[in-house]
Coordinates of C-alpha atoms in Angstrom, one line a residue:
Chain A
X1 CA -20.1 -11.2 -60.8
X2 CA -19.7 -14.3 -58.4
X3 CA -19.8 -14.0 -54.7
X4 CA -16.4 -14.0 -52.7
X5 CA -15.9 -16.7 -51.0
X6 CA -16.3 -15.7 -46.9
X7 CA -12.6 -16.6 -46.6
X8 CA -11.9 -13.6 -48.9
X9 CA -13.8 -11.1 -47.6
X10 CA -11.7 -8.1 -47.1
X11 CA -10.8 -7.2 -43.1
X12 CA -12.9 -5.0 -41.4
X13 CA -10.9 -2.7 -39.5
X14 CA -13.3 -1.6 -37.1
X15 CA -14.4 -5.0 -36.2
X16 CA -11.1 -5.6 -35.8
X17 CA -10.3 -3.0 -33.3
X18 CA -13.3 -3.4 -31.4
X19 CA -11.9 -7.2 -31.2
X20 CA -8.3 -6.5 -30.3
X21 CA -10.1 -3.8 -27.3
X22 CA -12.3 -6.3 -26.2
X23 CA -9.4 -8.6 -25.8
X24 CA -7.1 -6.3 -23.9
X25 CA -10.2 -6.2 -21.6
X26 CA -10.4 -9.4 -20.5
X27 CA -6.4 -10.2 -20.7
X28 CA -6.0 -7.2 -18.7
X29 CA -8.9 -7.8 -16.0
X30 CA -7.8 -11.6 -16.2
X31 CA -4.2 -11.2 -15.7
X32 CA -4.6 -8.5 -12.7
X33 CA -7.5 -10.5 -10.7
X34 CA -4.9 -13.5 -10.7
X35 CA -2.2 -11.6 -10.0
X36 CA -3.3 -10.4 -6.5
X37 CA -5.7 -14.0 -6.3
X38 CA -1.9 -15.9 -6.3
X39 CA -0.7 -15.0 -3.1
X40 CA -4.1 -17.2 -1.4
X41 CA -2.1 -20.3 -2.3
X42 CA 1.0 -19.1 -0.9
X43 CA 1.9 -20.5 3.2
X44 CA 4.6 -18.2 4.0
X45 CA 6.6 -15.3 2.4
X46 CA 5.4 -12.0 1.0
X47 CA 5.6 -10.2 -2.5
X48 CA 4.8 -6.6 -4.1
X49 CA 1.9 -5.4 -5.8
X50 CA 0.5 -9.2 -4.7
X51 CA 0.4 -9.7 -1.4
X52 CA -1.3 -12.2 1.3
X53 CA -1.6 -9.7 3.6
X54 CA 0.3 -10.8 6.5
X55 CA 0.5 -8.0 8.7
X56 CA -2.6 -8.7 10.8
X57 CA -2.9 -12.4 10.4
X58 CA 0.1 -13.5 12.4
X59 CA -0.9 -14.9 15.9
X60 CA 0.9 -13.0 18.2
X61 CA 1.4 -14.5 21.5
X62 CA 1.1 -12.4 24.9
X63 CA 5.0 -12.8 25.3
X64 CA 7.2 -11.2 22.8
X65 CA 10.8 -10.7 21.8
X66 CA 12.2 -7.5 20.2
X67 CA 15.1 -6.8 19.1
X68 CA 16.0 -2.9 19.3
X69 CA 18.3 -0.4 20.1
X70 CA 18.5 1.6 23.9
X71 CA 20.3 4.4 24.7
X72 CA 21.8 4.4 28.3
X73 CA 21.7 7.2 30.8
X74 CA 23.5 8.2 33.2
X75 CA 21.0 7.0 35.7
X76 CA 21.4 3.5 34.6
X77 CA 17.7 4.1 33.1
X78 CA 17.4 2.3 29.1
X79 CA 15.1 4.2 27.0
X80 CA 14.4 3.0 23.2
X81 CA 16.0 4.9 20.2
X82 CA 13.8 6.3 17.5
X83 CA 14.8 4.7 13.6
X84 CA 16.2 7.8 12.6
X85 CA 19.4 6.9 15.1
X86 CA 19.2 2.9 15.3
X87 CA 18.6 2.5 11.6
X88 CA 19.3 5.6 10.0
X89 CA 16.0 6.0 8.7
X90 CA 11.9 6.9 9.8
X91 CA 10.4 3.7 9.3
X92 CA 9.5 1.5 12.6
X93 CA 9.0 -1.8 11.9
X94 CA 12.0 -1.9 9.7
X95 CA 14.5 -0.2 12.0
X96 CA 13.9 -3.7 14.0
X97 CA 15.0 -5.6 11.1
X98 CA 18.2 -3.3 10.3
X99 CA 19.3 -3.7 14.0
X100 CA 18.7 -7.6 14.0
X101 CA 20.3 -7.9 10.7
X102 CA 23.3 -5.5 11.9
X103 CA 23.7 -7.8 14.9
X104 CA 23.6 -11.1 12.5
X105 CA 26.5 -9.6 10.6
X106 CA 28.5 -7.9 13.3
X107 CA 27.0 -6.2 16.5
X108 CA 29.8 -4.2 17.5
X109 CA 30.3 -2.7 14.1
X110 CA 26.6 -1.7 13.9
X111 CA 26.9 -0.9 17.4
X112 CA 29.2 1.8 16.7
X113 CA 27.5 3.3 13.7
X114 CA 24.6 3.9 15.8
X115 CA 26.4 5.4 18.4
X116 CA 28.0 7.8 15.8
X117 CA 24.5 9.2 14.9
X118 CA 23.1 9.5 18.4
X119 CA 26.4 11.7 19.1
X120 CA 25.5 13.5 16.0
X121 CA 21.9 14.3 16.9
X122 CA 21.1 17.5 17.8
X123 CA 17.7 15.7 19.9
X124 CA 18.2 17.0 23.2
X125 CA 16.3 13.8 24.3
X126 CA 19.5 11.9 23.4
X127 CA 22.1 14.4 24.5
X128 CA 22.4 12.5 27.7
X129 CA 22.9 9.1 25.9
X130 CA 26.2 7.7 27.7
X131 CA 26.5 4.6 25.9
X132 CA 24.4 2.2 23.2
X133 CA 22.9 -1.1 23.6
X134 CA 22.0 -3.6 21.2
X135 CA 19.5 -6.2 22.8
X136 CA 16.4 -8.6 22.5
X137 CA 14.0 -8.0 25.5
X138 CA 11.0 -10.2 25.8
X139 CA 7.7 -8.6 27.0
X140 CA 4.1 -9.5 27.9
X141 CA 2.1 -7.3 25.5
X142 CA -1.0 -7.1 27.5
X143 CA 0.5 -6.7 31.2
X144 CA 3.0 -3.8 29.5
X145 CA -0.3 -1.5 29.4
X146 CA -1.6 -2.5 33.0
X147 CA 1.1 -0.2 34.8
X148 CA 1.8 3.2 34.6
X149 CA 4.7 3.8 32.0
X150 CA 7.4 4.5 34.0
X151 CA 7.2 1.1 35.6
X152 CA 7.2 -0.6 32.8
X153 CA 10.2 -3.6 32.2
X154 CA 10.7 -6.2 30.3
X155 CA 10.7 -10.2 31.5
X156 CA 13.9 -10.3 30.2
X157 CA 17.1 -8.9 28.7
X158 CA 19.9 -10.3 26.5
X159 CA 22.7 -7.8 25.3
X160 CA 24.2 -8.4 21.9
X161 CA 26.8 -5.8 21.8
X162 CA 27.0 -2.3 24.3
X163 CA 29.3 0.9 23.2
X164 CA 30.3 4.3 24.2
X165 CA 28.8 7.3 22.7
X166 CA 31.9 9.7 21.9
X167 CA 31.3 13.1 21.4
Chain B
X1 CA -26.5 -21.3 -23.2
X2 CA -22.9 -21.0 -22.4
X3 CA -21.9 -18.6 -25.0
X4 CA -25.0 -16.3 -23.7
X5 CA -23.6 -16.1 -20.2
X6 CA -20.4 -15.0 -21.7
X7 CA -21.8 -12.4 -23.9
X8 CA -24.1 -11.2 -20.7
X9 CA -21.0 -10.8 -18.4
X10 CA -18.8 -9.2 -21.2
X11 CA -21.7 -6.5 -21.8
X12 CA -21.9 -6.2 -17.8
X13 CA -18.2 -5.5 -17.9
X14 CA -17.6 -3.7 -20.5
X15 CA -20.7 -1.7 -20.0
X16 CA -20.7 2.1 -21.2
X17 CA -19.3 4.6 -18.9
X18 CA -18.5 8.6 -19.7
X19 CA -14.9 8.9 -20.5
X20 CA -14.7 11.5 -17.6
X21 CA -15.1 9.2 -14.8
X22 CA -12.3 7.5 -15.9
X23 CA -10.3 10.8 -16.4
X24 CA -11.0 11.8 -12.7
X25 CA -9.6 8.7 -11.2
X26 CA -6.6 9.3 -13.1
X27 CA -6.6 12.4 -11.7
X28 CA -6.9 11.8 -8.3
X29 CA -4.5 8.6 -8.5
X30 CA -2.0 10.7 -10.0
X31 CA -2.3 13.3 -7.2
X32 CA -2.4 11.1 -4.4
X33 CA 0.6 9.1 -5.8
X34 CA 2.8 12.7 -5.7
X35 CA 1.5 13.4 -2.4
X36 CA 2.7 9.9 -1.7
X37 CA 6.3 10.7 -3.0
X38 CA 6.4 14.3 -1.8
X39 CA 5.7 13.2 2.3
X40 CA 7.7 10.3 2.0
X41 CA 10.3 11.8 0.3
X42 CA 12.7 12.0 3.1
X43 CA 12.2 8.2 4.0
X44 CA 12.6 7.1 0.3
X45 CA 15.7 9.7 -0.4
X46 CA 17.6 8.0 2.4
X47 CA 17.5 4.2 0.0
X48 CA 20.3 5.8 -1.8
X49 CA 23.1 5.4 0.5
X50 CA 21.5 2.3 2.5
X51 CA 23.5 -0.3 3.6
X52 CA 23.6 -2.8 0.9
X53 CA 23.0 -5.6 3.2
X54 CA 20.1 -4.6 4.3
X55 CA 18.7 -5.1 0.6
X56 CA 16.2 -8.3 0.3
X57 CA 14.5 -8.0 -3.3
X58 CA 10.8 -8.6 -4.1
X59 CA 8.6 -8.8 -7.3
X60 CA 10.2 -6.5 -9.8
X61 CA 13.3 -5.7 -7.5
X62 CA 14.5 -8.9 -8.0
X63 CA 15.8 -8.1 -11.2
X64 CA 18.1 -6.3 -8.8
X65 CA 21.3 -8.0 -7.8
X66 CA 22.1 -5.6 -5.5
X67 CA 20.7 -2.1 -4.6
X68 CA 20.8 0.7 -7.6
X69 CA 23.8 3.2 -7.3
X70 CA 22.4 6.1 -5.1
X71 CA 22.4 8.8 -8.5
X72 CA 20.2 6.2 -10.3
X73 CA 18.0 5.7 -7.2
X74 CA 17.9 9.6 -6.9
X75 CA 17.2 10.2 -10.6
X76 CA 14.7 7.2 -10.8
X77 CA 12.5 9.4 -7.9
X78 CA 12.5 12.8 -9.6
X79 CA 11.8 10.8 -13.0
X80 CA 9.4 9.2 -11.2
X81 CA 7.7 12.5 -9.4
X82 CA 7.8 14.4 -13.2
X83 CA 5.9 11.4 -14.6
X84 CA 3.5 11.7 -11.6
X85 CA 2.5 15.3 -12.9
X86 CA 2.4 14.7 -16.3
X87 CA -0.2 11.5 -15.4
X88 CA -2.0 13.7 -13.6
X89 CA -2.2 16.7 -16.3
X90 CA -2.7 13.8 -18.9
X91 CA 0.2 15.0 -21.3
X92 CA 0.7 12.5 -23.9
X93 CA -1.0 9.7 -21.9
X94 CA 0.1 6.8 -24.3
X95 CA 3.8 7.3 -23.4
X96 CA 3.6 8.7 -20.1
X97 CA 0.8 6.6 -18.7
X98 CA 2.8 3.2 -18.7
X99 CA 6.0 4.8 -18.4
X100 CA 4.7 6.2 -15.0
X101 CA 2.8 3.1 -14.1
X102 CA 6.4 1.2 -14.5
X103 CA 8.5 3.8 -12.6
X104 CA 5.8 4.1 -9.8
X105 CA 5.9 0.4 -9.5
X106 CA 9.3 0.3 -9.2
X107 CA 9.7 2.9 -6.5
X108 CA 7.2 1.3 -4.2
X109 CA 8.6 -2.1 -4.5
X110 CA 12.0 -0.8 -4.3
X111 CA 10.8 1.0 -1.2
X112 CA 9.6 -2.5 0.8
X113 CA 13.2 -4.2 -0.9
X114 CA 14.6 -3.4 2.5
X115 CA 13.6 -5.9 5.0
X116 CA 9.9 -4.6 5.3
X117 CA 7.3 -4.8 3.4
X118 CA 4.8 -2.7 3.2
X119 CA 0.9 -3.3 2.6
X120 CA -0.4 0.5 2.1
X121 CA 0.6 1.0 -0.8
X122 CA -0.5 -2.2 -2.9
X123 CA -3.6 -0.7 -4.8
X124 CA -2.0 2.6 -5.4
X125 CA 0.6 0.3 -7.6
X126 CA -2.5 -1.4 -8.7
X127 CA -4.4 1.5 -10.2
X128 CA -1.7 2.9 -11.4
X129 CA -0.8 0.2 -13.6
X130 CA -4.8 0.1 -14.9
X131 CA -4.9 3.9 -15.5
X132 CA -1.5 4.1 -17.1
X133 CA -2.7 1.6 -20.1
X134 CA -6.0 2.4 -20.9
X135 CA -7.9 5.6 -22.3
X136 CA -7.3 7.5 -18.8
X137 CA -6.3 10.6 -20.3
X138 CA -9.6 11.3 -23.2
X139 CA -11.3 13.4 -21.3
X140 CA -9.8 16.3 -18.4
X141 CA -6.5 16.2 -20.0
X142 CA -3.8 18.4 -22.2
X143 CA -4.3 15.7 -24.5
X144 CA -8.2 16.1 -24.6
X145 CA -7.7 20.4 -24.6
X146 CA -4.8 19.6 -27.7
X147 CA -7.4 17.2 -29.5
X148 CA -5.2 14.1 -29.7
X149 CA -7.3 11.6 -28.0
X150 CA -9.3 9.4 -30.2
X151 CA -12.8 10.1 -29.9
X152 CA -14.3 6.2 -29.8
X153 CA -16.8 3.9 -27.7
X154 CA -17.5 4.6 -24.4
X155 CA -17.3 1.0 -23.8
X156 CA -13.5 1.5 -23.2
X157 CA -13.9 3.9 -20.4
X158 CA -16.2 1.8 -18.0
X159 CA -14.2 -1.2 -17.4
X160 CA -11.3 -0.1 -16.3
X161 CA -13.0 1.0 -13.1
X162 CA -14.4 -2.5 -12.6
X163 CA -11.3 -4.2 -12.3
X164 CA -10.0 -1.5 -10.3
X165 CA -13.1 -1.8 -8.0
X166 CA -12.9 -5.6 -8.5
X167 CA -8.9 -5.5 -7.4
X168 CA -10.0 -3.1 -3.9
X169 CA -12.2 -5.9 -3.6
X170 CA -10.4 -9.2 -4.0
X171 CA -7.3 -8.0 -1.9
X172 CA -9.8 -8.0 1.2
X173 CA -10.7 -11.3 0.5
X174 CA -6.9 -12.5 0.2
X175 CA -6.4 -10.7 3.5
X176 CA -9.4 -12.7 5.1
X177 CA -8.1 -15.5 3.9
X178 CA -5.0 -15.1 5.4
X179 CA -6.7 -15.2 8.7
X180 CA -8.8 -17.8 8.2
X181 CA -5.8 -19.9 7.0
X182 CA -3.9 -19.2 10.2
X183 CA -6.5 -19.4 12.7
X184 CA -9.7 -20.3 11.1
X185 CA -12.9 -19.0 12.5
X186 CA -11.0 -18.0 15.7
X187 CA -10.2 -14.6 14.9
X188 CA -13.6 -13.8 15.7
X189 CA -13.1 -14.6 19.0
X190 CA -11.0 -11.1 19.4
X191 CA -7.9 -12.3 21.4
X192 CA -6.1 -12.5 18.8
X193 CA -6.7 -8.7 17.8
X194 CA -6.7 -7.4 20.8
X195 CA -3.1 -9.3 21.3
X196 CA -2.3 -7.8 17.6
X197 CA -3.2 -4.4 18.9
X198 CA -1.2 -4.6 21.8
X199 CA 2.0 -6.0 20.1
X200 CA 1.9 -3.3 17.5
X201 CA 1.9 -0.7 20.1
X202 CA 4.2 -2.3 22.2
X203 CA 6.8 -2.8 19.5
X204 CA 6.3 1.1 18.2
X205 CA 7.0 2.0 21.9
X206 CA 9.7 -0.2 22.7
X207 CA 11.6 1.0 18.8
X208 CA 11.5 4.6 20.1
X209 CA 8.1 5.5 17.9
X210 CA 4.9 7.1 19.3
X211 CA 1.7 4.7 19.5
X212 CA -2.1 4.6 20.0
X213 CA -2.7 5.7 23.7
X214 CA -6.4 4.8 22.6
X215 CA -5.2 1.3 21.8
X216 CA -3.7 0.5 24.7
X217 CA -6.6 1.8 27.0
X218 CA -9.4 -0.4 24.9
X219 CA -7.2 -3.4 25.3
X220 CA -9.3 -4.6 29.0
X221 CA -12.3 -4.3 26.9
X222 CA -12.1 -8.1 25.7
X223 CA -15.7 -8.6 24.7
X224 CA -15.1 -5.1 22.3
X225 CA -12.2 -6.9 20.5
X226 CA -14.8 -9.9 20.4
X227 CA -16.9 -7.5 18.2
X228 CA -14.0 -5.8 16.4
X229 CA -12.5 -9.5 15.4
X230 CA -15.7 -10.8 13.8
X231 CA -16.2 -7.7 11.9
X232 CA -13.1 -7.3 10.3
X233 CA -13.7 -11.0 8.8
X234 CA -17.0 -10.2 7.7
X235 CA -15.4 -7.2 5.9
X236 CA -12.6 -8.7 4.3
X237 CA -14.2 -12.2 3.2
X238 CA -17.8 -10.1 2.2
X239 CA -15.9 -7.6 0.1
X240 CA -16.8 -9.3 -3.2
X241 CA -20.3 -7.9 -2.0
X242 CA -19.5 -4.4 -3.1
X243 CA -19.4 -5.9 -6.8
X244 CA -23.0 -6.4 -6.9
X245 CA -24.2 -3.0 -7.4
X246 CA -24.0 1.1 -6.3
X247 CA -25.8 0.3 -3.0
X248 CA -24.0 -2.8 -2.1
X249 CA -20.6 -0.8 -3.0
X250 CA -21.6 2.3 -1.2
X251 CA -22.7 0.2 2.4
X252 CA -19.6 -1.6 1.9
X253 CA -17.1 1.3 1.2
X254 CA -18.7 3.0 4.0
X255 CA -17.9 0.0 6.6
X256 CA -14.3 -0.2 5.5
X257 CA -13.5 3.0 5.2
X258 CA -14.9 2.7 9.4
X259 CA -12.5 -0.3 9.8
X260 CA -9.3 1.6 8.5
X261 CA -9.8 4.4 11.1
X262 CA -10.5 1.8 13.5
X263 CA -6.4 1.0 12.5
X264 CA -5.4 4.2 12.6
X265 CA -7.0 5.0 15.8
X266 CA -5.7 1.6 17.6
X267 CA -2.6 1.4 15.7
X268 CA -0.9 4.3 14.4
X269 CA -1.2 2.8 11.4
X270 CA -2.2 5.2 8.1
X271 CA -3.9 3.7 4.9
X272 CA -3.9 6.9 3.1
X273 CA -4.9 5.6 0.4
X274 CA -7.9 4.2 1.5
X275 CA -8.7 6.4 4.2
X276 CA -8.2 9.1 1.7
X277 CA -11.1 8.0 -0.2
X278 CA -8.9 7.2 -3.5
X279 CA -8.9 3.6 -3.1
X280 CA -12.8 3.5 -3.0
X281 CA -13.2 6.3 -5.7
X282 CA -14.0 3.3 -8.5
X283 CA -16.9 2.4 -6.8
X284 CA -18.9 6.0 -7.6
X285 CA -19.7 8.1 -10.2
X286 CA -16.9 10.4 -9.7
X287 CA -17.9 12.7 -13.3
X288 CA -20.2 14.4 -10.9
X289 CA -17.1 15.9 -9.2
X290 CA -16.5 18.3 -12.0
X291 CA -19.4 20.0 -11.4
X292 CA -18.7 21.0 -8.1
X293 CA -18.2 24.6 -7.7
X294 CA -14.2 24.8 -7.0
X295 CA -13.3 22.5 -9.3
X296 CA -15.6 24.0 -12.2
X297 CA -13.9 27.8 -11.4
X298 CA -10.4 25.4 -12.0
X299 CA -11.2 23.9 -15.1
X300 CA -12.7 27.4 -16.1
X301 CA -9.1 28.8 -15.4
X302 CA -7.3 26.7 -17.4
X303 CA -9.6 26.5 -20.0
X304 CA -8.4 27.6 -23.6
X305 CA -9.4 30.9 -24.1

């Protein structure tokens, strides 16, 4: 009986799966290792899984500007409100960006909303809360920790839009 | 020459490992990943009746035109949570492994689709996606206990925790990078961390949060952030270190394990999933869990009879 020709010779499953394994390995491993590598050619701009990390790699200057929401006593005295009332949710960092985007679009509209949940809140923090203000205050990040906390200002003040809590 | 190299690194990679080790990192991804949705839960609940102009997609979100209605939002998270626990119990693996792989990385991007994003949660997506298409569920599973796993080479089981060790890894180095980029070798000098430290707890302050007081007291300390600067670039850009072997993965685990409680004691800022261990769990023999005593009397309970 002749040989068959090598071309002919029938598939070898097993070979064939150990292949097709071995390949998903490397595609896999491959694919993954560049997907988080990409963001090291990226300057600016952020994406999700891949990231370049930007959090701690900004250079942050001793003077800063914020843009948050204060709750006005009766006193006159400002203090900050938590992002459960100026954002309507718990996380920090983007309860600044909800307030600065509110006042992009329209201050006094967002102004109000606020105001409706701080008259809402049963925090007895916030019960005395007369009025809400929507401002950028610029700070010196170091100096801020080298007086005792109730003497701490800001350098400045700018208000974007001020309203009356109702209850 | 060439092709010898290549056959020596795919035999490194692919390199035998017990089908166990694999199924325990499933596990504990799986478990940390409901924790994950179960305490963030509130915060993740409230996207459904967000403000639509707050919404700024990102990676898979910006499929999205516009944020999803709140019910699909709403049942997308319980969807998501069910997956979670069939992942974890490894019930029918080969449907539910990418299925929850998908929906988990949905959630998290859709969760850093509003203005912020977020940088804890980037190897939990990670992993996820790894476990959910390979062999996770052979071994430690319903599917094992039911006998519908494939019985095959170990060579499949190994690898997977590579790249997942390999992906901890790499994202240090991109975060180095991303310093060095921006201020070259000057981060060392520890100015700009100690400013970084200061900032973050200013900002948390001033937006009505609670911050580090520990943070703000080491902040005179300049020749400490010095110290604390040059060692968190040493981490980051030496992660690739931890690839070389047990030892080298161990010492280096250990030191950034160190560096996120550093974070969490100057900052506020929690990496669960690193400072819960699960994020370094690739780099050791994690089989040798199941023989410790609580977890044996567990598997003994649910055990067939």
């Amino acid at each position: 009986m002749p040989a068959r020709a090598p071309w002919r010779k029938p598939v070898r499953w097993i070979h064939w799966r150990a292949m097709s394994s071995r390949l998903f390995a490397w595609a896999l491993t491959v694919g993954l290792v560049a997907l988080t590598c990409w963001p090291m050619t990226w300057s600016q701009g952020d994406s999700f899984p891949h990231s370049r990390f930007p959090m701690f790699s900004s250079l942050r200057p001793r003077e800063m500007m914020l843009t948050h929401a204060l709750g006005v006593l009766p006193d006159g005295r400002r203090i900050p409100l938590p992002p459960i009332l100026s954002a309507g949710n718990r996380a920090v960092l983007q309860s600044e960006k909800f307030v600065r985007r509110g006042i992009e679009t329209d201050g006094a509209a967002y102004c109000a909303q606020v105001a409706q949940r701080v008259a809402a809140s049963d925090d007895a923090d916030f019960a005395a809360v007369e009025a809400v203000e929507l401002a950028t205050s610029s700070f010196d990040t170091v100096g801020y920790f080298e007086v005792p906390a109730e003497s701490r200002a800001p350098l400045g003040r700018h208000v974007h839009a001020r309203c009356e809590v109702r209850r | 020459m060439m092709l010898r190299a290549l056959r020596a690194l795919d035999a490194w990679w692919r390199a035998p490992a017990p089908a166990a080790r694999l199924a325990v990192m499933r596990v504990l991804v799986g478990l940390f990943a409901a924790f994950y949705l179960v305490v963030r839960g509130p915060h993740l609940w409230s996207f459904g009746s967000v403000d639509p102009l707050h919404f700024a997609p990102i990676g898979v979100t910006r499929l999205l035109s516009s944020p999803l209605p709140g019910l699909a939002w709403y049942a997308l998270l319980v969807s998501t949570g069910g997956l979670a626990l069939c992942f974890v119990a490894g019930w029918r693996h080969r449907l539910t492994g990418p299925l929850f792989a998908g929906a988990l990385l949905f959630v998290l991007t859709y969760e850093s689709s509003f203005q912020q994003v977020l940088h804890t949660t980037n190897l939990l997506a990670f992993y996820a996606l790894v476990l959910g298409v390979t062999p996770a569920a052979d071994a430690v599973s319903l599917d094992a206990r039911s006998g519908r796993t494939a019985s095959g080479e170990e060579t499949r089981y190994g690898w997977p925790l590579k790249l997942m060790a390999l992906l901890c890894a790499v994202s240090y180095v991109v975060a180095g990078v991303a310093k060095l980029r921006r201020m070259g070798l000057g981060y060392a000098s520890g100015e700009v961390l100690r400013n970084h430290v200061a900032y973050d707890n200013l900002r948390k302050l001033e937006l009505g949060s609670f911050h580090s007081p520990l943070g703000a007291w080491l902040l005179p300390y300049e020749g400490l952030w010095a110290v604390l600067g040059a060692a968190t670039l040493a981490l980051e850009l030496g992660a690739p270190l931890a690839m070389l072997g047990p030892r080298w993965g161990r010492v280096w685990v250990a030191a950034t394990w160190c560096f996120h409680l550093g974070v969490l004691l100057t900052m506020m800022i929690f990496f669960g999933f690193q400072l819960l261990g699960v994020a370094f769990a690739p780099f050791f023999h994690l089989e040798r869990l199941l023989e410790w005593r609580p977890v044996r009397a567990l598997r003994r309970r649910f055990a067939p009879a």
